[in-house]
XYZ file of C-alpha atoms in Angstrom:
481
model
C -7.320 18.799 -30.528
C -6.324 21.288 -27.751
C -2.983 22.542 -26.426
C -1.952 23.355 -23.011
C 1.603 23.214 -21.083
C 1.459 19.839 -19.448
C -0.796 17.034 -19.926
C -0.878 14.535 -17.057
C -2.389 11.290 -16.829
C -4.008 10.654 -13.680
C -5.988 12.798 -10.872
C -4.499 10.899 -7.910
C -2.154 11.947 -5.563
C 0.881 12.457 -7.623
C -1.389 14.097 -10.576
C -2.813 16.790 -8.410
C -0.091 17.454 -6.802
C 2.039 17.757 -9.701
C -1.258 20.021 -11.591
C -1.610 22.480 -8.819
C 2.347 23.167 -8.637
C 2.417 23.738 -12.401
C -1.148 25.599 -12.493
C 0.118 27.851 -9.785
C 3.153 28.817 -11.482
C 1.039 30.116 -14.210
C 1.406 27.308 -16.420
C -1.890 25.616 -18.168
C -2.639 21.625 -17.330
C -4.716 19.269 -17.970
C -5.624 16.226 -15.769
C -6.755 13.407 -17.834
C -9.051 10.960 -15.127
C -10.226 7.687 -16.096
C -12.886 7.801 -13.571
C -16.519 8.883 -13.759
C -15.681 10.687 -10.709
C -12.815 12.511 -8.296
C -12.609 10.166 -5.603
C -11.921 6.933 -7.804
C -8.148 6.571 -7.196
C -6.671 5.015 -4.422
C -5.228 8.606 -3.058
C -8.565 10.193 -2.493
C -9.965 7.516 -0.348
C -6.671 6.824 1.769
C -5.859 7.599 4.933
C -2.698 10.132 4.693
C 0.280 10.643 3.970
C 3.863 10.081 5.573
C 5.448 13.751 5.405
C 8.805 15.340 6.629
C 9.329 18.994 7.667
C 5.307 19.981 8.495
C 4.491 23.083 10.304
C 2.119 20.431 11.987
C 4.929 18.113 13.211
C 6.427 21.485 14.537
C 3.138 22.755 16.398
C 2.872 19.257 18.115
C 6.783 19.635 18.524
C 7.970 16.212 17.030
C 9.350 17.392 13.868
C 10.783 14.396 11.309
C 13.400 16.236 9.182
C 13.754 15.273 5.689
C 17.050 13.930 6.561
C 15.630 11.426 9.262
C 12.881 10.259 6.986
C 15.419 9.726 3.786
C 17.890 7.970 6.375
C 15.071 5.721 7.366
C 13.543 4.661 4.036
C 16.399 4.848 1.949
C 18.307 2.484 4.608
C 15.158 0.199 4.289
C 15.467 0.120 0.956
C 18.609 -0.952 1.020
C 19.736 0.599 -2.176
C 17.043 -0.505 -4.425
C 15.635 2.961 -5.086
C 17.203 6.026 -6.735
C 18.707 8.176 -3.464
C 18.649 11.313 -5.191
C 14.911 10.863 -6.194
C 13.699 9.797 -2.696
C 15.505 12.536 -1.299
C 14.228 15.144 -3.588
C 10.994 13.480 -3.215
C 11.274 13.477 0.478
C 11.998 17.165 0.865
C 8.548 18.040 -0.785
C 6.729 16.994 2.325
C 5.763 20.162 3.216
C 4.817 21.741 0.115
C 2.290 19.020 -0.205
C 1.067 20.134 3.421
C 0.467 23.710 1.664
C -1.111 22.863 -0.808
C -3.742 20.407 0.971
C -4.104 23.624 3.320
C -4.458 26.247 0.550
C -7.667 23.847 -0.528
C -8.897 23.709 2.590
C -8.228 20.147 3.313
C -7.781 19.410 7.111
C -4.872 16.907 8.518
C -4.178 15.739 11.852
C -0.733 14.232 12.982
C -1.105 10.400 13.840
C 1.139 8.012 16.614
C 3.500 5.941 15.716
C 1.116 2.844 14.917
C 3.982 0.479 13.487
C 6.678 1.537 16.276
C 9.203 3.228 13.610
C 10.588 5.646 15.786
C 8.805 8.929 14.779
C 5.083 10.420 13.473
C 5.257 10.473 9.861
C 1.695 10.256 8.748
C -0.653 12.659 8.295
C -4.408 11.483 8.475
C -7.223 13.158 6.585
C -9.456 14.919 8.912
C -12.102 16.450 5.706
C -13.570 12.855 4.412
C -12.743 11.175 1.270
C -15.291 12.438 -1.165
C -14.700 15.973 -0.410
C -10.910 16.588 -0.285
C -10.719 15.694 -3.872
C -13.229 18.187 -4.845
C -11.726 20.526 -2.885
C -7.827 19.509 -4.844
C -10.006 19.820 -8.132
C -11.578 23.472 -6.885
C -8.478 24.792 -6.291
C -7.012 23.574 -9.780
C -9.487 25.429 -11.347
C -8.826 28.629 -9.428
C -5.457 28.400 -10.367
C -6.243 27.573 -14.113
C -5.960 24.212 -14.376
C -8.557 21.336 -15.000
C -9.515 17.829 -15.187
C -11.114 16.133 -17.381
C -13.474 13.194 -16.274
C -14.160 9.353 -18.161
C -10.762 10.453 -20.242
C -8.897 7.119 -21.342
C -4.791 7.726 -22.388
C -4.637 5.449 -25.092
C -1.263 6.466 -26.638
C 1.574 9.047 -26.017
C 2.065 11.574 -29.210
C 5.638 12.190 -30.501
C 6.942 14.783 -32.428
C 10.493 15.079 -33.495
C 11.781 12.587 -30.986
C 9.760 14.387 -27.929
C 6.946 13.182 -26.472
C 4.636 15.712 -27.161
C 0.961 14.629 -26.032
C -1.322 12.284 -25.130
C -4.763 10.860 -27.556
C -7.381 9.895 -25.297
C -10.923 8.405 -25.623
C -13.256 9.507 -23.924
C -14.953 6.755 -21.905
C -18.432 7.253 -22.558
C -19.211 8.873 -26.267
C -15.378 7.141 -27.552
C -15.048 10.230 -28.988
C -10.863 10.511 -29.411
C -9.119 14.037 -28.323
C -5.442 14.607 -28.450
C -3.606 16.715 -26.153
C -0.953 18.455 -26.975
C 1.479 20.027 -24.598
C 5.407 20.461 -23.773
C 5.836 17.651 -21.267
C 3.481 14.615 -20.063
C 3.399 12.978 -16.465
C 2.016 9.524 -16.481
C 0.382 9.426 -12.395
C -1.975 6.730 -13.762
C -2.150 4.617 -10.407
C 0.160 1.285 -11.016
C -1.806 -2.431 -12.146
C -3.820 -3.714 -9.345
C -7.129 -3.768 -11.679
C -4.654 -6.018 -14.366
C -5.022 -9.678 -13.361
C -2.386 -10.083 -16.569
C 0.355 -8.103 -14.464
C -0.351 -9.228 -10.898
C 0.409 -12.640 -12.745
C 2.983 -11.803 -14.780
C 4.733 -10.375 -11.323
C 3.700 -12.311 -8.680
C 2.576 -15.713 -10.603
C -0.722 -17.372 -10.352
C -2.851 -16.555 -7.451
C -5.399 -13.807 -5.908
C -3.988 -10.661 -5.239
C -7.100 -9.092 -3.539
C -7.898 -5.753 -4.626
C -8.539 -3.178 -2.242
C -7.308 -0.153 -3.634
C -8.797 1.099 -7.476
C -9.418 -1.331 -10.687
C -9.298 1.534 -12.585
C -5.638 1.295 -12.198
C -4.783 -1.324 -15.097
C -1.016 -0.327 -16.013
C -1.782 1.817 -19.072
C 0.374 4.436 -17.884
C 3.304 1.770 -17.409
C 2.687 0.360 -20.991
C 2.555 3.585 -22.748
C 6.125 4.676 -21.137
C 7.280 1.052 -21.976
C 6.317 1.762 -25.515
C 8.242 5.114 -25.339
C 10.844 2.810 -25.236
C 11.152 3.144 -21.429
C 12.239 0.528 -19.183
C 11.040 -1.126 -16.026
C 12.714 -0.673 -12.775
C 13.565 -3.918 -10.475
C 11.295 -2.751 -7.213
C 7.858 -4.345 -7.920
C 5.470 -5.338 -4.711
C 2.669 -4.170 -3.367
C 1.588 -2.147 -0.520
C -0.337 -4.715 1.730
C -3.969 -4.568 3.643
C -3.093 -4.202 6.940
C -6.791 -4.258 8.743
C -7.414 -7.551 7.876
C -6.789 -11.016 5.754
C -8.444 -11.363 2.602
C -9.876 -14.332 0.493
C -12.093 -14.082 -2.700
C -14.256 -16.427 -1.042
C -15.674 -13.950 1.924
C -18.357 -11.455 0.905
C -18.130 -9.052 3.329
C -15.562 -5.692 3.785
C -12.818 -7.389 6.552
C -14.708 -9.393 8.370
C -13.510 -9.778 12.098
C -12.240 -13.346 11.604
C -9.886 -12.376 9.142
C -8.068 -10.944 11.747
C -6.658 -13.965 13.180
C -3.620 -13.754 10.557
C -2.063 -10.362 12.572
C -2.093 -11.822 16.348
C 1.348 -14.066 15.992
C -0.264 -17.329 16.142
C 0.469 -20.340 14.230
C 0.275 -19.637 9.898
C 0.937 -22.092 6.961
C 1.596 -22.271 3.860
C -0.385 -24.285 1.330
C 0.821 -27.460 1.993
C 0.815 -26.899 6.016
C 4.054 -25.765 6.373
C 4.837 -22.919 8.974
C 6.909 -20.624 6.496
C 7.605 -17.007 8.332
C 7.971 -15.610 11.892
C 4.452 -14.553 12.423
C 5.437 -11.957 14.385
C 6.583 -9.844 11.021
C 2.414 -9.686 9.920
C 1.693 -8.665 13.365
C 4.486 -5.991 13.666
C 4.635 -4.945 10.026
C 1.284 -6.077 7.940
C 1.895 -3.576 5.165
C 5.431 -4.060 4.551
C 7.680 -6.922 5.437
C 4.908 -8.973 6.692
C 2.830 -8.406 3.563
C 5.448 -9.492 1.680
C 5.950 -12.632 2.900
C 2.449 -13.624 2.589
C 2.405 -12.210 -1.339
C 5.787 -14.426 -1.688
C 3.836 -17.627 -0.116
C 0.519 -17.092 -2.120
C -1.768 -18.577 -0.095
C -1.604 -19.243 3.574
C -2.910 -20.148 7.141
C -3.970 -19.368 10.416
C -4.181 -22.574 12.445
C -5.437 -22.381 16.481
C -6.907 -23.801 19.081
C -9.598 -23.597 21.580
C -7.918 -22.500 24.223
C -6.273 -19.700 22.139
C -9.467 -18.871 20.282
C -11.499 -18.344 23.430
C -8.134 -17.062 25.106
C -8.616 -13.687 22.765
C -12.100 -13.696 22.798
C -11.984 -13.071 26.674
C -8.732 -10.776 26.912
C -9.655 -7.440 26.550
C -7.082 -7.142 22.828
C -4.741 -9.326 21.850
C -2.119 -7.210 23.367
C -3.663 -8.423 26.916
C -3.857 -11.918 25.504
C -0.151 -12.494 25.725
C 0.844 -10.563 29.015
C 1.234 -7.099 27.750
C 4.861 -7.492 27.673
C 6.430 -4.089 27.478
C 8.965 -4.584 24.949
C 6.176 -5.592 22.257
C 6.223 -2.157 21.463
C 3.682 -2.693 18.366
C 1.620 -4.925 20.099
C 1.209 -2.272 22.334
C 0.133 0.378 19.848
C -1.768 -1.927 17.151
C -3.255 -4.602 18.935
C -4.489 -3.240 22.319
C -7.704 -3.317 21.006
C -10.789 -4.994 21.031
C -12.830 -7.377 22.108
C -13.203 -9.687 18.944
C -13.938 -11.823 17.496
C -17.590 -12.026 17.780
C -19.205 -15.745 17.728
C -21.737 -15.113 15.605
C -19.523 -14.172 12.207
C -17.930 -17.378 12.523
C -21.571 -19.759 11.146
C -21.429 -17.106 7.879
C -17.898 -17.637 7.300
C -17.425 -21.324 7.568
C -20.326 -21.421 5.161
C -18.338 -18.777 2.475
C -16.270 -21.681 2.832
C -13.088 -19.712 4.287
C -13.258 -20.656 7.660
C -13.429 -23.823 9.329
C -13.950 -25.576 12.609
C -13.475 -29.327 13.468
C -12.296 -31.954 15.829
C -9.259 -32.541 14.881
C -6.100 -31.738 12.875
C -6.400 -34.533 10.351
C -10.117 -33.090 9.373
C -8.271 -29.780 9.092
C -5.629 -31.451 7.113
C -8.120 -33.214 4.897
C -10.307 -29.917 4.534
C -7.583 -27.800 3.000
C -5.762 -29.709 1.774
C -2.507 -29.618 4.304
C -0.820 -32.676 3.599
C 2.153 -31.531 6.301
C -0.367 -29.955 8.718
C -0.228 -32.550 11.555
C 3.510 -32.705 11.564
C 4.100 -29.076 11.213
C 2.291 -28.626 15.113
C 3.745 -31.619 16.487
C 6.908 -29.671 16.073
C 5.625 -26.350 16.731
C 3.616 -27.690 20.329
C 7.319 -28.623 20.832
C 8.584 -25.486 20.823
C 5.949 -23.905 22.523
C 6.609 -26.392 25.127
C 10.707 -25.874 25.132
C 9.668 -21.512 25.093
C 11.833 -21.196 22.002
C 11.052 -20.856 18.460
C 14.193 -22.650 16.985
C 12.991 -22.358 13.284
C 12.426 -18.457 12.697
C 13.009 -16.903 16.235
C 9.676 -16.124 16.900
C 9.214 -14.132 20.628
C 8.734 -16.491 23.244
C 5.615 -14.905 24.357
C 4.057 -15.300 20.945
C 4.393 -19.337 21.374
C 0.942 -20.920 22.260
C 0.394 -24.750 20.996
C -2.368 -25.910 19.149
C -3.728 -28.756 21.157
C -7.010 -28.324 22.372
C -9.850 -29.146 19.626
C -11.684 -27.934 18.592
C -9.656 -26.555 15.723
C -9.927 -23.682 13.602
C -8.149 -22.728 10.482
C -8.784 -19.580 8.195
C -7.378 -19.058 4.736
C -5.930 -16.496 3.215
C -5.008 -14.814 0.051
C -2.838 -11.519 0.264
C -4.440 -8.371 -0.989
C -3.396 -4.798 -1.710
C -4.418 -1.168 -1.258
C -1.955 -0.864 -4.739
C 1.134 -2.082 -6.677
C 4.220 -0.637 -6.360
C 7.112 -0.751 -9.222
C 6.908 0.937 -12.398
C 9.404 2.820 -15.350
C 12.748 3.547 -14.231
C 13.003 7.473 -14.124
C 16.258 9.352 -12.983
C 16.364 11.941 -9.838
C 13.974 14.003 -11.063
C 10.923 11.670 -12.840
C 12.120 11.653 -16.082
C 11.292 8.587 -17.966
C 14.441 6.560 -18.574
C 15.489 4.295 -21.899
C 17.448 1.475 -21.940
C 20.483 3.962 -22.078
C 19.366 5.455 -18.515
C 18.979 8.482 -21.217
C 15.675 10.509 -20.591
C 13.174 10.232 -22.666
C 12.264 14.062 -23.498
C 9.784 15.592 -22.631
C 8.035 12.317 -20.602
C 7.885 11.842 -17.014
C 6.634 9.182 -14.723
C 5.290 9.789 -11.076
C 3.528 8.208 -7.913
C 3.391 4.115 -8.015
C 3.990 4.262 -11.821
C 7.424 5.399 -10.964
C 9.952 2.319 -10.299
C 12.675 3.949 -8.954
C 11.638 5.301 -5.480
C 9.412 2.736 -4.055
C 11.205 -0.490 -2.728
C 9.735 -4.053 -2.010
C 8.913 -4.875 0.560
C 7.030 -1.577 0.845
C 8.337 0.925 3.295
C 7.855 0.079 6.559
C 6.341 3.862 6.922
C 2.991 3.819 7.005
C 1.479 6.379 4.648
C 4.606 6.295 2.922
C 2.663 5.329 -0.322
C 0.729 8.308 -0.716
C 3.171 10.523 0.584
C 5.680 9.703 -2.199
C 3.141 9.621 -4.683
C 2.270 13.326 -3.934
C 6.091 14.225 -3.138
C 7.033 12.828 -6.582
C 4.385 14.869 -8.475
C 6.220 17.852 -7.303
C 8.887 16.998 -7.967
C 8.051 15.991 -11.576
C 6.043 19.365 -11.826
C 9.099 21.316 -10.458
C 11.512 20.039 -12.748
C 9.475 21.139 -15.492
C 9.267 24.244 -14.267
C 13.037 24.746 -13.721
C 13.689 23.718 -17.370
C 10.845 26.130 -19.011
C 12.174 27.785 -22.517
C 9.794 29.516 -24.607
């Protein structure tokens, strides 16, 4: 048994955020980390956060005020979220800049990748492994500590208050309870839980590219608090590449023919989005679309295929035309793909090449392939997309074999949607009353991440450390003896 103020569950963004604020306030934490290491949760291996208010974004003199950020998200949103919780989470952003200083963490200010109108994210210059040490070193300056291979298993109640957390410990299963005033479950969302990717999204692959560590315990054990879930669930897309649980290797460069606004499918060979939306927004909207469809297609030609391979990016590809504004800033890269990758990948059984549509059809099963690019040559031909409104420049037909078609499976870096929690974290019940003394933050809290996921890239990771604050500080405010 041991006592300290706070337990939390989770060393990930929101956890350490939320440890360091209370352990430099003077008050005792512990971190309780499923991994055998620091750098197992999706925070300490991404790429940054999105931030308002940074002395950064003032030295390179493009400040994004807190109220330009909240005006953004929340009015992507559209309502979904809890205002008062993004905003207070929001405001945070440069807090969490201090703190990643005080450790010694370095950041640079990014572009504006994803054309949102302003430079939110801040990229990790220190590498993945050592920031977290570095979090974890400072914790332990300022008192607090985490403790490695630690399992939550169950919340502890006392007098109607959640009170503690029991927790095995992953290696010897010896149990230890934790007791403290007030617990924060930052336990990384469900990706690693086929059960809940199913039970959200139905049955299909939801490639995993963030932490399996992340099963939903923290979710469950608020549930069983007698929380309740919030509406928002999603995920937060890949965006470097397609995915399939067929291909072996790390994004392979012919998984990138998904993002460069050619022709896509669904699983019967239907076109089913404006392929523009992957191209422009891959972690949000476009993302999305693909996780509603399931499974899905890129379908081109040779003249397209060999088209990219010669242009200098795909940006080139189609003209360069100035008001592509993403195009400009995401795809004017390259060259790709390379010939060689595409042998290995037909034979993982992803990828295929043939002489004509009806082998393609017959291949992947696409009973409505043929007839889907008889219609869409057509409006290639006619320069308008009259089914979603896709640019004109974007239109290319797929006539010339041979033909190649790639499948797909979406994927994620992590889920998003958790326990409903009020403006400041607190765990709600099915009377929107808190539950005392319990509060949920990062992607285990429902109530400030929408789907689709924010359009802001980084935005992920910078409300999973904002919310840890502002769990941390709320605690803090409401401190009796």
């Amino acid at each position: 048994m041991e006592h300290t103020d706070v337990v939390i569950i989770g060393a990930g963004g929101a956890g350490m955020m939320a440890a360091l604020t209370l352990a430099k306030a003077g008050r005792s934490c512990v971190v309780l980390e499923k991994g055998k290491h620091l750098s197992v949760s999706n925070a300490a291996r991404a790429g940054g956060p999105s931030l308002a208010d940074t002395l950064l974004q003032e030295e390179e003199n493009c400040t994004v005020s807190a109220e330009m950020l909240f005006r953004h998200m929340y009015g992507f949103s559209r309502g979904t979220v809890d205002g008062g919780l993004l905003y207070r989470c929001i405001r945070n952003g440069r807090k969490v800049e201090a703190l990643l200083r005080e450790s010694g963490i370095q950041l640079r200010l990014t572009e504006d990748l994803y054309s949102v109108g302003f430079r939110a994210r801040h990229f990790f210059e220190t590498p993945a492994p050592q920031r977290w040490e570095l979090l974890a070193k400072k914790l332990e300056e300022y008192g607090g500590r985490v403790v490695l291979n630690a399992c939550a298993g169950e919340l502890l109640t006392e007098n109607g208050r959640i009170c503690g957390v029991l927790a095995v410990d992953g290696q010897s299963g010896e149990q230890t309870a934790y007791y403290g005033k007030a617990v924060i479950i930052a336990s990384g969302g469900y990706l690693g839980n086929e059960e809940m990717l199913k039970q959200h999204f139905g049955d299909i692959t939801v490639g995993p590219l963030g932490s399996r560590l992340s099963d939903g315990a923290g979710i469950a054990m608020a549930l069983k608090a007698g929380g309740m879930e919030d509406r928002s669930w999603g995920i937060c897309a890949g965006e470097f590449g397609g995915y399939h649980s067929r291909m072996k290797g790390r994004f392979p460069g012919n998984m990138r023919w998904a993002m460069t606004g050619g022709l896509l499918v669904d699983r019967e060979g239907r076109r089913f989005m404006d392929e523009q939306l992957l191209a422009d927004q891959p972690l949000s909207v476009g993302g999305e679309v693909t996780l509603r469809a399931g499974s899905y297609y890129a379908v081109l030609d040779e003249a397209f295929y060999q088209g990219i391979r010669s242009a200098r990016s795909v940006y080139d590809f189609y003209g360069r035309p100035e008001e592509w504004k993403t195009g400009k800033s995401a795809l004017d890269r390259g060259p790709w793909p390379f010939p060689e990758d595409l042998e290995r990948d037909i034979s993982e059984g992803w990828a295929f090449c043939c002489g004509s549509l009806e082998e393609a059809a017959a291949h992947f099963s696409l009973p409505f392939l043929e007839e889907t690019v008889t219609r869409y040559n057509a409006m290639c031909e006619a320069g308008q997309d009259t089914e979603f409104g896709k640019n004109s420049w974007l239109l290319k037909p797929v006539a010339k074999a041979p033909f190649y078609v790639f499948a797909y499976e979406p994927s994620a870096w992590c889920t998003i949607g958790g326990v409903k929690t009020d403006a400041f974290c607190r765990v709600l019940d099915r009377k929107q009353k808190p539950i005392s003394g319990l509060y949920a933050a990062g992607v285990d809290n429902g109530s400030c991440y929408c789907a689709p996921y924010y359009d802001t890239e980084g935005a992920c990771l910078g409300l999973a450390f904002t919310s840890g604050i502002t769990a941390a500080e709320h605690i803090l405010g409401n401190w009796s003896a």
